Amino acid sequence: EVQLVESGGGLVQAGGSLRLSCAASGFTFDDYAIGWFRQAPGKEREGVACISNKDGSTVYADSVKGRFTISSDDAKNTVYLQMNSLKPEDTAVYYCAASNHVGHLIITRYDYWGQGTRVTVSS
């Protein structure tokens, strides 16, 4: 069974940091790109960052570039999203997903999805 399990969400003050984790199982981790997406209340799901486990390349949304860092630990089949300088606009449910393609943030190309972890950033 393919599983992606997010953890690490919580309530943080603006300017604070969180590290999200995405633990993957049930597929060949190194053949996939892993992406982070988020959905805020009243908004569509949007791409945040992704990493290709084939070559290590990364892609970031402009809104998080310079503040968020995505990384992968192959030994643990886990991808992390380090989020610094958090803003209230970052408040959302964050999902990780796996894509059998080169790293990208095109939602329709992701095959597997986790259940999400909630991040709330207070003013």
Coordinates of N, CA and C in Angstrom, one line a residue:
E1 N 0.8 -1.2 0.0 CA 0.0 0.0 0.0 C 0.9 1.2 0.0
V2 N 0.6 2.1 -0.9 CA 1.3 3.4 -1.0 C 0.8 4.3 0.1
Q3 N 1.8 4.9 0.9 CA 1.4 5.8 1.9 C 2.4 7.0 1.9
L4 N 1.8 8.2 2.2 CA 2.6 9.4 2.4 C 1.9 10.0 3.7
V5 N 2.8 10.1 4.7 CA 2.3 10.6 6.0 C 3.0 11.9 6.4
E6 N 2.3 13.0 6.5 CA 2.8 14.3 6.9 C 2.8 14.4 8.4
S7 N 3.7 15.2 8.9 CA 3.7 15.5 10.3 C 4.5 16.8 10.5
G8 N 4.4 17.4 11.7 CA 5.2 18.6 12.0 C 4.4 19.9 12.0
G9 N 3.2 19.8 11.6 CA 2.4 21.1 11.6 C 2.0 21.5 13.0
G10 N 1.5 22.7 13.1 CA 1.2 23.3 14.4 C 0.9 24.8 14.3
L11 N 0.8 25.4 15.5 CA 0.6 26.8 15.6 C 1.9 27.5 15.9
V12 N 2.2 28.5 15.1 CA 3.4 29.3 15.3 C 3.1 30.8 15.1
Q13 N 3.9 31.6 15.8 CA 3.8 33.0 15.6 C 4.5 33.5 14.4
A14 N 4.0 34.6 13.8 CA 4.7 35.1 12.6 C 6.2 35.3 12.9
G15 N 7.0 34.9 11.9 CA 8.4 35.0 12.1 C 9.1 33.7 12.6
G16 N 8.2 32.8 13.0 CA 8.7 31.6 13.6 C 9.0 30.5 12.5
S17 N 9.4 29.3 12.9 CA 9.8 28.3 12.0 C 9.1 26.9 12.4
L18 N 8.9 26.1 11.4 CA 8.4 24.8 11.5 C 9.2 23.9 10.5
R19 N 9.3 22.6 10.9 CA 9.8 21.6 9.9 C 8.8 20.5 9.7
L20 N 8.3 20.4 8.5 CA 7.3 19.4 8.1 C 8.1 18.2 7.6
S21 N 7.5 17.0 7.9 CA 8.1 15.7 7.4 C 7.1 15.0 6.6
C22 N 7.5 14.3 5.6 CA 6.7 13.4 4.7 C 7.4 12.1 4.7
A23 N 6.8 11.1 5.4 CA 7.3 9.8 5.4 C 6.6 8.9 4.3
A24 N 7.4 8.4 3.4 CA 6.9 7.6 2.2 C 7.1 6.1 2.4
S25 N 6.2 5.4 1.8 CA 6.3 3.9 1.8 C 5.5 3.3 0.7
G26 N 5.8 2.1 0.2 CA 5.0 1.4 -0.7 C 5.3 1.7 -2.2
F27 N 6.4 2.5 -2.5 CA 6.9 2.7 -3.8 C 8.3 3.0 -3.8
T28 N 8.9 3.0 -5.0 CA 10.4 3.2 -5.1 C 10.7 4.7 -5.0
F29 N 11.1 5.0 -3.8 CA 11.3 6.4 -3.4 C 12.2 7.2 -4.4
D30 N 13.3 6.6 -4.8 CA 14.3 7.3 -5.6 C 13.8 7.5 -7.1
D31 N 12.7 6.9 -7.5 CA 12.2 7.1 -8.8 C 11.2 8.3 -8.9
Y32 N 10.9 8.9 -7.8 CA 9.8 9.9 -7.8 C 10.3 11.3 -7.4
A33 N 9.6 12.3 -7.8 CA 9.7 13.6 -7.2 C 8.7 13.7 -6.1
I34 N 9.0 14.4 -5.0 CA 8.1 14.6 -3.9 C 7.8 16.1 -3.8
G35 N 6.6 16.5 -3.8 CA 6.2 17.9 -3.7 C 5.4 18.2 -2.5
W36 N 5.5 19.4 -2.1 CA 4.7 19.9 -1.0 C 3.7 20.9 -1.6
F37 N 2.4 20.8 -1.2 CA 1.3 21.6 -1.7 C 0.6 22.1 -0.4
R38 N -0.2 23.2 -0.6 CA -0.9 23.7 0.5 C -2.3 24.2 0.0
Q39 N -3.2 24.2 0.9 CA -4.6 24.7 0.6 C -5.0 25.5 1.8
A40 N -5.2 26.8 1.6 CA -5.7 27.7 2.6 C -7.2 27.8 2.5
P41 N -7.9 28.2 3.6 CA -9.3 28.3 3.6 C -9.8 29.2 2.4
G42 N -10.7 28.7 1.7 CA -11.3 29.5 0.6 C -10.4 29.6 -0.7
K43 N -9.3 28.9 -0.7 CA -8.4 29.0 -1.9 C -8.2 27.6 -2.5
E44 N -7.7 27.6 -3.7 CA -7.4 26.4 -4.4 C -6.0 25.9 -3.9
R45 N -5.8 24.6 -4.0 CA -4.5 24.0 -3.6 C -3.4 24.5 -4.6
E46 N -2.3 24.8 -4.0 CA -1.2 25.4 -4.7 C 0.1 24.7 -4.4
G47 N 1.0 24.7 -5.4 CA 2.3 24.1 -5.1 C 3.2 25.0 -4.3
V48 N 4.0 24.4 -3.4 CA 4.9 25.1 -2.5 C 6.4 24.8 -2.9
A49 N 6.8 23.6 -3.0 CA 8.1 23.2 -3.3 C 8.1 21.7 -3.7
C50 N 9.1 21.3 -4.5 CA 9.3 19.9 -4.8 C 10.7 19.6 -5.0
I51 N 11.0 18.3 -4.9 CA 12.4 17.8 -5.0 C 12.4 16.6 -5.8
S52 N 13.3 16.4 -6.8 CA 13.4 15.2 -7.6 C 14.4 14.3 -6.9
N53 N 14.0 13.1 -6.5 CA 14.9 12.2 -5.9 C 15.9 11.5 -6.9
K54 N 15.7 11.8 -8.2 CA 16.6 11.3 -9.2 C 17.8 12.1 -9.3
D55 N 17.7 13.4 -9.3 CA 18.9 14.3 -9.4 C 19.0 15.4 -8.3
G56 N 18.1 15.4 -7.4 CA 18.1 16.4 -6.3 C 17.7 17.8 -6.7
S57 N 17.2 18.0 -7.9 CA 16.8 19.3 -8.2 C 15.6 19.7 -7.5
T58 N 15.4 21.0 -7.3 CA 14.3 21.6 -6.5 C 13.6 22.7 -7.3
V59 N 12.3 22.9 -6.9 CA 11.5 24.0 -7.5 C 10.8 24.6 -6.3
Y60 N 10.7 25.9 -6.3 CA 10.0 26.6 -5.2 C 9.0 27.6 -5.8
A61 N 7.9 27.7 -5.2 CA 6.9 28.8 -5.5 C 7.6 30.1 -5.1
D62 N 7.3 31.1 -5.9 CA 7.9 32.5 -5.6 C 7.5 33.0 -4.2
S63 N 6.4 32.6 -3.7 CA 5.9 33.1 -2.5 C 6.7 32.6 -1.3
V64 N 7.4 31.5 -1.5 CA 8.2 30.9 -0.4 C 9.7 30.8 -0.6
K65 N 10.1 31.2 -1.8 CA 11.5 31.2 -2.2 C 12.3 32.0 -1.2
G66 N 13.4 31.5 -0.7 CA 14.2 32.2 0.2 C 13.8 31.9 1.7
R67 N 12.6 31.4 1.9 CA 12.2 31.2 3.3 C 12.0 29.7 3.6
F68 N 11.6 28.9 2.6 CA 11.4 27.5 2.8 C 12.5 26.7 2.1
T69 N 12.9 25.6 2.6 CA 13.9 24.7 2.0 C 13.4 23.2 2.0
I70 N 13.4 22.6 0.9 CA 13.0 21.2 0.8 C 14.2 20.3 0.7
S71 N 14.2 19.2 1.4 CA 15.3 18.3 1.4 C 14.8 16.9 1.5
S72 N 15.7 15.9 1.2 CA 15.3 14.5 1.1 C 16.3 13.7 1.9
D73 N 15.8 12.7 2.7 CA 16.7 11.7 3.3 C 16.3 10.4 2.8
D74 N 17.2 9.9 1.8 CA 16.9 8.7 1.1 C 16.9 7.5 2.1
A75 N 17.7 7.5 3.1 CA 17.8 6.4 4.0 C 16.5 6.2 4.8
K76 N 15.8 7.3 5.0 CA 14.6 7.2 5.8 C 13.3 7.3 4.9
N77 N 13.5 7.4 3.6 CA 12.4 7.6 2.7 C 11.5 8.8 3.2
T78 N 12.2 9.9 3.5 CA 11.5 11.0 4.1 C 11.9 12.3 3.4
V79 N 10.9 13.2 3.1 CA 11.2 14.5 2.6 C 10.8 15.5 3.7
Y80 N 11.6 16.6 3.8 CA 11.3 17.6 4.8 C 11.1 18.9 4.1
L81 N 10.3 19.7 4.8 CA 10.1 21.1 4.4 C 10.4 22.0 5.6
Q82 N 11.5 22.7 5.5 CA 11.9 23.6 6.6 C 11.3 24.9 6.2
M83 N 10.5 25.5 7.1 CA 9.8 26.7 6.9 C 10.3 27.7 7.9
N84 N 10.9 28.8 7.4 CA 11.4 29.9 8.2 C 10.7 31.2 7.9
S85 N 10.8 32.1 8.8 CA 10.1 33.4 8.6 C 8.7 33.3 8.2
L86 N 8.0 32.5 8.9 CA 6.6 32.2 8.6 C 5.7 33.5 8.7
K87 N 4.8 33.5 7.7 CA 3.8 34.6 7.7 C 2.4 34.1 7.8
P88 N 1.5 35.0 8.3 CA 0.1 34.5 8.4 C -0.5 34.0 7.0
E89 N 0.0 34.5 5.9 CA -0.4 34.0 4.6 C 0.0 32.5 4.3
D90 N 0.9 32.0 5.2 CA 1.4 30.6 5.0 C 0.4 29.6 5.7
T91 N -0.6 30.2 6.4 CA -1.5 29.3 7.1 C -2.3 28.5 6.0
A92 N -2.3 27.2 6.2 CA -2.9 26.2 5.3 C -2.7 24.8 5.8
V93 N -3.5 23.9 5.2 CA -3.2 22.5 5.3 C -2.1 22.1 4.3
Y94 N -1.0 21.5 4.7 CA 0.1 21.2 3.8 C 0.0 19.7 3.5
Y95 N 0.2 19.4 2.2 CA 0.1 18.0 1.8 C 1.4 17.7 1.1
C96 N 1.9 16.5 1.2 CA 3.0 16.0 0.4 C 2.4 15.0 -0.6
A97 N 3.1 15.0 -1.8 CA 2.6 14.1 -2.9 C 3.8 13.6 -3.7
A98 N 3.6 12.5 -4.4 CA 4.7 11.9 -5.2 C 4.3 11.9 -6.6
S99 N 5.2 12.2 -7.5 CA 5.0 12.2 -8.9 C 6.1 11.4 -9.6
N100 N 5.7 10.6 -10.6 CA 6.6 9.8 -11.4 C 7.1 10.6 -12.6
H101 N 7.5 11.8 -12.3 CA 8.0 12.7 -13.4 C 9.2 13.5 -12.8
V102 N 9.8 14.3 -13.7 CA 10.8 15.2 -13.2 C 10.1 16.2 -12.3
G103 N 10.9 16.7 -11.3 CA 10.3 17.6 -10.3 C 9.6 18.8 -10.9
H104 N 8.4 19.0 -10.4 CA 7.5 20.1 -10.9 C 6.4 20.3 -9.9
L105 N 5.7 21.4 -10.1 CA 4.6 21.7 -9.2 C 3.2 21.7 -9.9
I106 N 3.1 20.8 -10.9 CA 1.9 20.6 -11.6 C 1.0 19.5 -10.9
I107 N 0.0 20.0 -10.2 CA -0.8 19.1 -9.3 C -1.3 17.9 -10.0
T108 N -1.8 18.0 -11.2 CA -2.4 16.8 -11.9 C -1.4 15.7 -12.2
R109 N -0.1 16.0 -12.1 CA 0.9 15.0 -12.4 C 1.4 14.2 -11.2
Y110 N 0.8 14.5 -10.0 CA 1.1 13.8 -8.8 C 0.1 12.6 -8.6
D111 N 0.7 11.5 -8.3 CA 0.0 10.2 -8.3 C -0.5 9.9 -6.9
Y112 N 0.2 10.2 -5.9 CA -0.1 9.8 -4.5 C -0.1 11.0 -3.6
W113 N -1.0 11.0 -2.7 CA -1.1 12.2 -1.8 C -1.3 11.7 -0.3
G114 N -0.7 12.5 0.6 CA -0.9 12.3 2.0 C -2.2 13.0 2.5
Q115 N -2.5 12.8 3.8 CA -3.7 13.4 4.3 C -3.6 14.8 4.8
G116 N -2.4 15.3 4.9 CA -2.1 16.7 5.2 C -1.8 17.0 6.7
T117 N -1.1 18.1 6.9 CA -0.9 18.5 8.3 C -1.1 20.0 8.3
R118 N -1.8 20.5 9.4 CA -2.2 21.8 9.4 C -1.2 22.8 10.0
V119 N -0.9 23.9 9.3 CA 0.0 24.9 9.8 C -0.8 26.2 10.0
T120 N -0.7 26.8 11.2 CA -1.4 28.0 11.5 C -0.4 29.0 12.0
V121 N -0.3 30.2 11.3 CA 0.7 31.2 11.7 C -0.1 32.4 12.2
S122 N 0.1 32.8 13.4 CA -0.7 33.9 14.0 C 0.1 35.2 13.8
S123 N -0.7 36.3 13.8 CA -0.1 37.6 13.6 C 0.7 38.1 14.8

